[in-house]
mmCIF file of C-alpha atoms in Angstrom:
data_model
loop_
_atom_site.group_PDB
_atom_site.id
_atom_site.type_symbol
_atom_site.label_atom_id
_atom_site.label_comp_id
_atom_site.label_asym_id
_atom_site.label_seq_id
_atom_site.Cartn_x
_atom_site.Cartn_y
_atom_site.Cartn_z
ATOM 1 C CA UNK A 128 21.482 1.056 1.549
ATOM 2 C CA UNK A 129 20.542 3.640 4.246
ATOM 3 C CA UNK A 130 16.900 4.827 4.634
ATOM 4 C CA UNK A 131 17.641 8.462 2.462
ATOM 5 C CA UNK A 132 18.898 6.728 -0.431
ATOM 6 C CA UNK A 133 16.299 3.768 -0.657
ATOM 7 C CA UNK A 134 13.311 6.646 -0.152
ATOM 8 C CA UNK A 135 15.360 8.955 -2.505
ATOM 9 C CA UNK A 136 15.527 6.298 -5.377
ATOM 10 C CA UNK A 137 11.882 5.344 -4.585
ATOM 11 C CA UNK A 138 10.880 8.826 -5.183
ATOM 12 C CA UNK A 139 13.216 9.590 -8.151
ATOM 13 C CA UNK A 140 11.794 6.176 -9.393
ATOM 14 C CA UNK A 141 7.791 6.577 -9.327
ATOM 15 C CA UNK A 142 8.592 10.438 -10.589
ATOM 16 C CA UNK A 143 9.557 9.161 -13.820
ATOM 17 C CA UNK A 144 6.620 6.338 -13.995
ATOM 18 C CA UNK A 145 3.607 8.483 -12.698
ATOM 19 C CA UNK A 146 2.187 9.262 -15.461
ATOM 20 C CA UNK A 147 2.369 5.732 -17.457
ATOM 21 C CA UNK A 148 1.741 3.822 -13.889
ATOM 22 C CA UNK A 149 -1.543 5.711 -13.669
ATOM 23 C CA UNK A 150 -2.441 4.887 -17.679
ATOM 24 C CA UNK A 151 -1.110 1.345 -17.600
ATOM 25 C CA UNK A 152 -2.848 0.173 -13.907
ATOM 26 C CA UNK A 153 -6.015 2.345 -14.292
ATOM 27 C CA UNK A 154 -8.588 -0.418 -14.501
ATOM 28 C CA UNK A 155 -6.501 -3.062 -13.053
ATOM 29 C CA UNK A 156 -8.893 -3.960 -9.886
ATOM 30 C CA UNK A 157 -11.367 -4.829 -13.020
ATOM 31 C CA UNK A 158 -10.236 -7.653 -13.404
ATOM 32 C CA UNK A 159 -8.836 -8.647 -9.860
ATOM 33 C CA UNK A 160 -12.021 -9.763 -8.308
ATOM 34 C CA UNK A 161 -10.057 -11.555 -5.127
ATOM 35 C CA UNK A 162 -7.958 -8.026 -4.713
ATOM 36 C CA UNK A 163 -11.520 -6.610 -4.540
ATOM 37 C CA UNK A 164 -12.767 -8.949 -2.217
ATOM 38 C CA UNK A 165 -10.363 -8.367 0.321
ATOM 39 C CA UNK A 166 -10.777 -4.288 -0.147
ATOM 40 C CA UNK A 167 -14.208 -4.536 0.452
ATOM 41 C CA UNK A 168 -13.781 -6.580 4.041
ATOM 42 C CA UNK A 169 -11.213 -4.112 5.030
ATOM 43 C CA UNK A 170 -13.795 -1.377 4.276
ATOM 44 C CA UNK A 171 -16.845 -2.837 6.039
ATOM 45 C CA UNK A 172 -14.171 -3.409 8.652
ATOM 46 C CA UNK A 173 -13.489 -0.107 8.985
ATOM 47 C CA UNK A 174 -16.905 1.490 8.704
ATOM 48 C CA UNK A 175 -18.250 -0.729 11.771
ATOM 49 C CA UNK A 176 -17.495 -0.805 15.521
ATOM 50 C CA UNK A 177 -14.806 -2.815 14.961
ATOM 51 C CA UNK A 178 -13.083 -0.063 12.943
ATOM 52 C CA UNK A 179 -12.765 1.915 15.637
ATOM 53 C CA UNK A 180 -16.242 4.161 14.765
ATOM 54 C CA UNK A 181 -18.041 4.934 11.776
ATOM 55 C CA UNK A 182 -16.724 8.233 10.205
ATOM 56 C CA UNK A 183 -12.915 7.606 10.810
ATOM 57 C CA UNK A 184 -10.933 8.378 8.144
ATOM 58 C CA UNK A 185 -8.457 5.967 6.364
ATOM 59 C CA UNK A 186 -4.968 6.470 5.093
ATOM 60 C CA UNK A 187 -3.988 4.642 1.470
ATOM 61 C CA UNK A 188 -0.278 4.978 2.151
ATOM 62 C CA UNK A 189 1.716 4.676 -0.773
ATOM 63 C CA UNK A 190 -1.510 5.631 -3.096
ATOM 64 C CA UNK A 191 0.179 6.283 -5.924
ATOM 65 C CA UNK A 192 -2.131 7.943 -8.729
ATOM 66 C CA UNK A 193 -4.750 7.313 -6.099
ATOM 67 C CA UNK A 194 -7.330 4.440 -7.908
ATOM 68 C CA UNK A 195 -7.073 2.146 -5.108
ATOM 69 C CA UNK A 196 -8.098 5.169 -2.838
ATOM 70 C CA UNK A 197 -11.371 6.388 -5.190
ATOM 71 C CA UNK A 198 -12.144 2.257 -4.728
ATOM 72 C CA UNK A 199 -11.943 2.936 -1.275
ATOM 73 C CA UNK A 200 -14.142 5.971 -1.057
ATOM 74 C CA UNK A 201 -16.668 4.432 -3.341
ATOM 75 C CA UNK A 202 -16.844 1.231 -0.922
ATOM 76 C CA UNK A 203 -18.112 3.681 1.579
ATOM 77 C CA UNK A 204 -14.665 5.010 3.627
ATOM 78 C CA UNK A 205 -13.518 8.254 3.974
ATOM 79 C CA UNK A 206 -9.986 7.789 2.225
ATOM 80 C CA UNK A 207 -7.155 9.623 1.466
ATOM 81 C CA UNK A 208 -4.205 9.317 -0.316
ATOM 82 C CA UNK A 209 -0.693 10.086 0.789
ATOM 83 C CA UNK A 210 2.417 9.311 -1.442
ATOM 84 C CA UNK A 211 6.149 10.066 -1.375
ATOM 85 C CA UNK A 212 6.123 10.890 -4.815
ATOM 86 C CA UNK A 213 5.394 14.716 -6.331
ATOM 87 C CA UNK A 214 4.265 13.445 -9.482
ATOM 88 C CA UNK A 215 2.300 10.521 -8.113
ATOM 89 C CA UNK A 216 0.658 13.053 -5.965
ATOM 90 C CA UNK A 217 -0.364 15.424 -8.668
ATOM 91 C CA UNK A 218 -1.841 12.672 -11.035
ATOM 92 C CA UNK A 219 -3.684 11.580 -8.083
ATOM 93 C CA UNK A 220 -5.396 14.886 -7.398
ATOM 94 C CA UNK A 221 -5.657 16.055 -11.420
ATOM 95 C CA UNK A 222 -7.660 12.223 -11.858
ATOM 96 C CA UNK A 223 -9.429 12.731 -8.569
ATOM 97 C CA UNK A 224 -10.169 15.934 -7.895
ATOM 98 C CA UNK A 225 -12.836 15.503 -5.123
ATOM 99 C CA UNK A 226 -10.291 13.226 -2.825
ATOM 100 C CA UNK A 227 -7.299 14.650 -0.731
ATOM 101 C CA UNK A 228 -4.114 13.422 -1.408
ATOM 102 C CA UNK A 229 -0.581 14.485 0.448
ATOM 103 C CA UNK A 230 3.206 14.169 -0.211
ATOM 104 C CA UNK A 231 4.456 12.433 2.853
ATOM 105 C CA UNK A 232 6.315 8.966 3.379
ATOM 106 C CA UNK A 233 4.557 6.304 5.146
ATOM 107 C CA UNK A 234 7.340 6.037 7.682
ATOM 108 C CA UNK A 235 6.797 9.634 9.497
ATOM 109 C CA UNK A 236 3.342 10.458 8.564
ATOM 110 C CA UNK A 237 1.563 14.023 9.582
ATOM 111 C CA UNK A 238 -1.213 12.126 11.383
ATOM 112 C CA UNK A 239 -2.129 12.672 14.765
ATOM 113 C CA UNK A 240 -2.282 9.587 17.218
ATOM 114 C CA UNK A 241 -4.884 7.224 17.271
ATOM 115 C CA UNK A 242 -7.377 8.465 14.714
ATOM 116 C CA UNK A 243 -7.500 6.734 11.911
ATOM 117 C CA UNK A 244 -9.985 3.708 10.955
ATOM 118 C CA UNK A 245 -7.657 2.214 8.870
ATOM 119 C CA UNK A 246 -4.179 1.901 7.052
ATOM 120 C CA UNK A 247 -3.942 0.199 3.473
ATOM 121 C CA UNK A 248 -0.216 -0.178 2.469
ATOM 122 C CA UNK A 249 -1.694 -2.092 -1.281
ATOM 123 C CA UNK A 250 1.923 -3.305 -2.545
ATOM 124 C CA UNK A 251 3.730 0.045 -1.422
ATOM 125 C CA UNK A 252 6.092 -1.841 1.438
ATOM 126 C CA UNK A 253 7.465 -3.998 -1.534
ATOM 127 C CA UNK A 254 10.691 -1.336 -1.756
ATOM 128 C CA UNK A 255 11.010 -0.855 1.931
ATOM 129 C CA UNK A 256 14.035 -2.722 3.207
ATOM 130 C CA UNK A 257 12.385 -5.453 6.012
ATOM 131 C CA UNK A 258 14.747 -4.112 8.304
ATOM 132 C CA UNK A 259 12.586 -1.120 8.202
ATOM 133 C CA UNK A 260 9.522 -2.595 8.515
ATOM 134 C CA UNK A 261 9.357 -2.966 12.327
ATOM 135 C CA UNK A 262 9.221 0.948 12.270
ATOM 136 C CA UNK A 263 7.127 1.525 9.498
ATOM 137 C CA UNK A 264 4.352 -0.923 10.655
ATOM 138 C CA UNK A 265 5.069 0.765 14.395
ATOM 139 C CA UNK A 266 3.850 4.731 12.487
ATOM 140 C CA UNK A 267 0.507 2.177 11.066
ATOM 141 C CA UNK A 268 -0.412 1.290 14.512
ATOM 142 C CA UNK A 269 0.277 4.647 15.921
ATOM 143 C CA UNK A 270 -1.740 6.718 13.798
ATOM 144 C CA UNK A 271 -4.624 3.683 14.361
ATOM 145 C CA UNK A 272 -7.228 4.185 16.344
ATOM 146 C CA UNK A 273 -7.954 0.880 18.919
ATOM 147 C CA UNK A 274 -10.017 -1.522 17.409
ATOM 148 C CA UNK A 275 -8.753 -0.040 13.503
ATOM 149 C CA UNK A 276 -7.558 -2.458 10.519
ATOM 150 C CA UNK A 277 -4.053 -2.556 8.887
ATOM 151 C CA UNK A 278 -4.579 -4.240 4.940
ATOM 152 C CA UNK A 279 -1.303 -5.105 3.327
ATOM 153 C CA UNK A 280 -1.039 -6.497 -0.128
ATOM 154 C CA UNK A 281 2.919 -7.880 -1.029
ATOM 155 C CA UNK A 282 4.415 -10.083 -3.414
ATOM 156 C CA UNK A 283 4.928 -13.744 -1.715
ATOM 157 C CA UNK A 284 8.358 -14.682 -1.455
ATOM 158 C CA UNK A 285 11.888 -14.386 0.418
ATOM 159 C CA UNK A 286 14.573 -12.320 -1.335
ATOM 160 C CA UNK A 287 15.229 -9.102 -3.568
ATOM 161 C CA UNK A 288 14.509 -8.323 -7.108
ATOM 162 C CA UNK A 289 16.141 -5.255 -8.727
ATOM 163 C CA UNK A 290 14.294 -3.236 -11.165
ATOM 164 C CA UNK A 291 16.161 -0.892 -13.351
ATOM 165 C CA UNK A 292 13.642 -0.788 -16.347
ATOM 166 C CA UNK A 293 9.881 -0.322 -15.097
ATOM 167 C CA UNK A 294 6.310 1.014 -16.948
ATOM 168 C CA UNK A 295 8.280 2.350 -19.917
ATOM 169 C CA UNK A 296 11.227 4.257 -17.903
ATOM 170 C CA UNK A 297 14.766 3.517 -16.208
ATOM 171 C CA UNK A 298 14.196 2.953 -12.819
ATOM 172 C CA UNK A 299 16.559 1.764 -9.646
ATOM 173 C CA UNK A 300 14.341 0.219 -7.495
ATOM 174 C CA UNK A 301 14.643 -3.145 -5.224
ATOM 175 C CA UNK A 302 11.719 -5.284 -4.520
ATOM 176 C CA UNK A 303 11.777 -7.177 -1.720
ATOM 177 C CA UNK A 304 9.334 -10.524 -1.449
ATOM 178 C CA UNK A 305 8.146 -11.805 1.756
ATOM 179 C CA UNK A 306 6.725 -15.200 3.349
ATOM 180 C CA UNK A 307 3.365 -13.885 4.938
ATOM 181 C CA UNK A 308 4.323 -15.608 8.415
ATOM 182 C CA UNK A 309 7.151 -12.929 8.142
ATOM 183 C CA UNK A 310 4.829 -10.209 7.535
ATOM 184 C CA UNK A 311 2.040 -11.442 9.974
ATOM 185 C CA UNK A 312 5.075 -11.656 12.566
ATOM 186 C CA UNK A 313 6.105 -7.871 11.991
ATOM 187 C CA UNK A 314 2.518 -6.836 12.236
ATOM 188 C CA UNK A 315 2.242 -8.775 15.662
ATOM 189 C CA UNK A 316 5.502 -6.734 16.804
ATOM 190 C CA UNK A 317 3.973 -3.444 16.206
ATOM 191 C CA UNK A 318 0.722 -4.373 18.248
ATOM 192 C CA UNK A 319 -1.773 -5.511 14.894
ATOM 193 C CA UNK A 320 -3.070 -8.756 15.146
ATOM 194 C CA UNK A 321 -3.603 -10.746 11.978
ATOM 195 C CA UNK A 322 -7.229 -11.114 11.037
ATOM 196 C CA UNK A 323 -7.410 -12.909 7.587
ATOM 197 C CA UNK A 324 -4.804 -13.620 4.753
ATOM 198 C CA UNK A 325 -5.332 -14.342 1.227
ATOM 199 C CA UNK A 326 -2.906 -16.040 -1.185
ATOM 200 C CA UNK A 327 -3.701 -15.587 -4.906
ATOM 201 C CA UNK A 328 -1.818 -17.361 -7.382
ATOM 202 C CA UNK A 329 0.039 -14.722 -10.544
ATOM 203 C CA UNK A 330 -1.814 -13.724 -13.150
ATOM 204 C CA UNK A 331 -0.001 -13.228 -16.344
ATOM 205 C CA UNK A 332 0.913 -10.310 -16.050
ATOM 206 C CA UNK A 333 2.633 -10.901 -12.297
ATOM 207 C CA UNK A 334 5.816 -12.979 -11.485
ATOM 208 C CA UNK A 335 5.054 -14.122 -8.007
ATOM 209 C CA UNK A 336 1.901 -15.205 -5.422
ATOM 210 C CA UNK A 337 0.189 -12.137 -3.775
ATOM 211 C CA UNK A 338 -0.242 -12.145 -0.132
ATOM 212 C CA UNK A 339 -2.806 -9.816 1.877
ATOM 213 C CA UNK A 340 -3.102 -9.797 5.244
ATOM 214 C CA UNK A 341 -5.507 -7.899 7.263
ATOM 215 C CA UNK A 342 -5.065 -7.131 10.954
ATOM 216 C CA UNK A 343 -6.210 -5.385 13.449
ATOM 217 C CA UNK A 344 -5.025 -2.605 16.616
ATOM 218 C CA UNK A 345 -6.166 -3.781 19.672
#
């Protein structure tokens, strides 16, 4: 699959969900209070020294309908959203009208070098081919400022899952699970040093163990 077609079936993809994503996964964090934990040490990482300076904003790339962004901003970050989905993008800004959210793909982003505090990818690398990944965690540290965090949250594993049937809607996406020495290894490569991880066993609802690693831009 070439990079068009896996970002064009991505897009086509969360187009048709957006709406019942955003009703369905609302509240989710709720009841996630390790996910939480490990959003609120990437946000005090951020807003101290470490973070590269109080006041820098941080990108949620891949925000979807933009909850895990309003967390953000209510932890204390200056956070905004950017999606490669339209429809994602407009559910995001109708539910969260006081937050700025972009269409833009997390590969080539409209950010200038070097200025952000932080970069959240929270499970929006799981349809991004890991032959791609050198170049998408490359554009994280690029748009990092030094000293800035990189949180990524991805489904534990080694292989691909297809999805044709997601959130109520006929989908064609592929999932692709990771070990997290794999991810901690690409990080490395594009000059972000792993911090912490976190395995979390499934809940119910999920089918694999959830990885997050936090790193940091030296």
């Amino acid at each position: 699959m070439t990079a068009s077609s896996y970002l064009h079936s991505v897009q086509a993809s969360y187009d048709a969900v957006a709406v019942d994503y955003a009703r369905l996964l609302g509240t989710e964090l709720a009841g996630k209070p390790l996910d939480r934990a490990m959003l609120a040490a990437f946000a005090e990482c951020v807003r101290g020294e470490e973070g590269g300076g109080t006041g820098r904003a941080v990108a949620d790339l891949g925000c979807g309908p933009g909850r895990v962004t309003a967390h953000l901003n209510a932890l204390g970050v200056r956070a905004f959203g950017v999606d490669l989905s339209p429809a994602m993008v407009a559910v995001a800004r109708r539910t969260y009208p006081g937050l700025r959210f972009e269409v833009g793909s997390m590969a080539a982003l409209d950010v200038a070098d070097g200025v952000l505090g932080g970069a959240l990818a929270w499970y929006s690398t799981l349809h991004t081919p890991p032959a791609e990944l050198p170049a998408v965690f490359a554009e994280f540290a690029r748009v990092l400022a030094p000293g800035g965090h990189a949180l990524i949250a991805f489904e534990e594993g080694d292989g691909r899952i297809r999805l044709e049937h997601a959130y109520g809607h006929p989908v064609g996406l592929d999932v692709y699970r990771m070990p997290p020495d794999r991810v901690a290894a690409l990080l490395a490569g594009a000059g972000l040093a792993e911090v912490a991880r976190l395995h979390r066993e499934p809940t119910s609802r999920e089918n694999a163990p959830q990885g997050f690693l936090l790193a940091r831009k030296g």
